[in-house]
mmCIF file of C-alpha atoms in Angstrom:
data_model
loop_
_atom_site.group_PDB
_atom_site.id
_atom_site.type_symbol
_atom_site.label_atom_id
_atom_site.label_comp_id
_atom_site.label_asym_id
_atom_site.label_seq_id
_atom_site.Cartn_x
_atom_site.Cartn_y
_atom_site.Cartn_z
ATOM 1 C CA UNK A 1 1.425 22.909 50.457
ATOM 2 C CA UNK A 2 4.354 25.319 50.562
ATOM 3 C CA UNK A 3 7.019 25.318 47.857
ATOM 4 C CA UNK A 4 9.810 22.737 47.997
ATOM 5 C CA UNK A 5 12.852 23.922 49.954
ATOM 6 C CA UNK A 6 16.172 23.780 48.287
ATOM 7 C CA UNK A 7 17.371 21.152 50.687
ATOM 8 C CA UNK A 8 14.323 19.059 49.803
ATOM 9 C CA UNK A 9 15.170 19.402 46.265
ATOM 10 C CA UNK A 10 18.846 18.525 46.765
ATOM 11 C CA UNK A 11 17.717 15.324 48.687
ATOM 12 C CA UNK A 12 15.350 14.259 45.942
ATOM 13 C CA UNK A 13 17.873 14.844 43.198
ATOM 14 C CA UNK A 14 20.681 13.075 45.035
ATOM 15 C CA UNK A 15 18.442 10.036 45.609
ATOM 16 C CA UNK A 16 17.376 9.961 41.997
ATOM 17 C CA UNK A 17 20.905 9.864 40.736
ATOM 18 C CA UNK A 18 21.640 6.441 42.554
ATOM 19 C CA UNK A 19 20.575 3.206 41.174
ATOM 20 C CA UNK A 20 17.489 2.035 43.056
ATOM 21 C CA UNK A 21 16.933 5.643 44.527
ATOM 22 C CA UNK A 22 18.112 5.072 47.806
ATOM 23 C CA UNK A 23 21.184 5.523 50.057
ATOM 24 C CA UNK A 24 22.218 5.472 53.874
ATOM 25 C CA UNK A 25 21.650 8.498 55.665
ATOM 26 C CA UNK A 26 25.436 9.090 56.446
ATOM 27 C CA UNK A 27 26.148 8.712 52.808
ATOM 28 C CA UNK A 28 23.375 11.282 51.839
ATOM 29 C CA UNK A 29 24.615 13.553 54.531
ATOM 30 C CA UNK A 30 28.207 13.524 53.132
ATOM 31 C CA UNK A 31 27.046 13.877 49.513
ATOM 32 C CA UNK A 32 25.074 17.063 50.544
ATOM 33 C CA UNK A 33 27.527 18.371 53.182
ATOM 34 C CA UNK A 34 24.713 18.296 56.033
ATOM 35 C CA UNK A 35 24.531 16.798 59.329
ATOM 36 C CA UNK A 36 22.229 13.782 60.145
ATOM 37 C CA UNK A 37 19.981 16.088 62.339
ATOM 38 C CA UNK A 38 19.511 18.575 59.614
ATOM 39 C CA UNK A 39 18.699 15.840 57.159
ATOM 40 C CA UNK A 40 16.222 14.151 59.620
ATOM 41 C CA UNK A 41 14.322 17.587 60.179
ATOM 42 C CA UNK A 42 13.869 17.884 56.321
ATOM 43 C CA UNK A 43 12.951 14.145 55.795
ATOM 44 C CA UNK A 44 10.284 14.469 58.218
ATOM 45 C CA UNK A 45 8.732 17.293 56.228
ATOM 46 C CA UNK A 46 9.182 15.506 52.850
ATOM 47 C CA UNK A 47 8.327 12.006 54.166
ATOM 48 C CA UNK A 48 5.125 10.604 55.687
ATOM 49 C CA UNK A 49 5.495 11.790 59.066
ATOM 50 C CA UNK A 50 2.658 13.703 60.493
ATOM 51 C CA UNK A 51 3.866 17.261 61.590
ATOM 52 C CA UNK A 52 1.398 19.544 63.165
ATOM 53 C CA UNK A 53 -1.509 17.126 62.318
ATOM 54 C CA UNK A 54 -0.752 17.338 58.635
ATOM 55 C CA UNK A 55 0.860 14.279 56.946
ATOM 56 C CA UNK A 56 3.892 14.877 54.646
ATOM 57 C CA UNK A 57 3.855 14.340 50.895
ATOM 58 C CA UNK A 58 5.613 10.974 51.147
ATOM 59 C CA UNK A 59 8.366 11.866 48.728
ATOM 60 C CA UNK A 60 10.814 9.738 50.557
ATOM 61 C CA UNK A 61 10.796 6.904 52.974
ATOM 62 C CA UNK A 62 13.108 6.555 55.930
ATOM 63 C CA UNK A 63 13.665 3.144 57.427
ATOM 64 C CA UNK A 64 16.098 1.490 59.733
ATOM 65 C CA UNK A 65 17.571 -2.063 59.184
ATOM 66 C CA UNK A 66 20.500 -3.677 60.870
ATOM 67 C CA UNK A 67 21.345 -0.341 62.797
ATOM 68 C CA UNK A 68 21.404 1.628 59.608
ATOM 69 C CA UNK A 69 19.181 4.506 58.566
ATOM 70 C CA UNK A 70 18.186 4.159 54.876
ATOM 71 C CA UNK A 71 16.628 6.849 52.790
ATOM 72 C CA UNK A 72 14.623 5.780 49.745
ATOM 73 C CA UNK A 73 12.865 7.979 46.943
ATOM 74 C CA UNK A 74 9.339 7.001 46.533
ATOM 75 C CA UNK A 75 7.159 6.910 43.306
ATOM 76 C CA UNK A 76 5.432 10.087 44.575
ATOM 77 C CA UNK A 77 8.925 11.676 44.925
ATOM 78 C CA UNK A 78 10.030 10.789 41.311
ATOM 79 C CA UNK A 79 6.673 12.368 40.272
ATOM 80 C CA UNK A 80 7.517 15.451 42.097
ATOM 81 C CA UNK A 81 10.852 15.591 40.363
ATOM 82 C CA UNK A 82 9.210 15.373 36.981
ATOM 83 C CA UNK A 83 7.230 18.540 37.758
#
């Protein structure tokens, strides 16, 4: 796997700072100064999506509930931060 991008690291760190390790996509975007489309592209690479036939590392989970996108740090993401 290639090295973690600066945006991926910022996402993981931002999620780690909140109790429960998750927040809405709009809130994460505001916190990092990035638009939703930029975040969604990066989340596809660090989540569990399959890109180019290769599954991602599953560091985050992206779900939708009640019309709101939610980003959650996974145990694998926490382990990656510990490295």
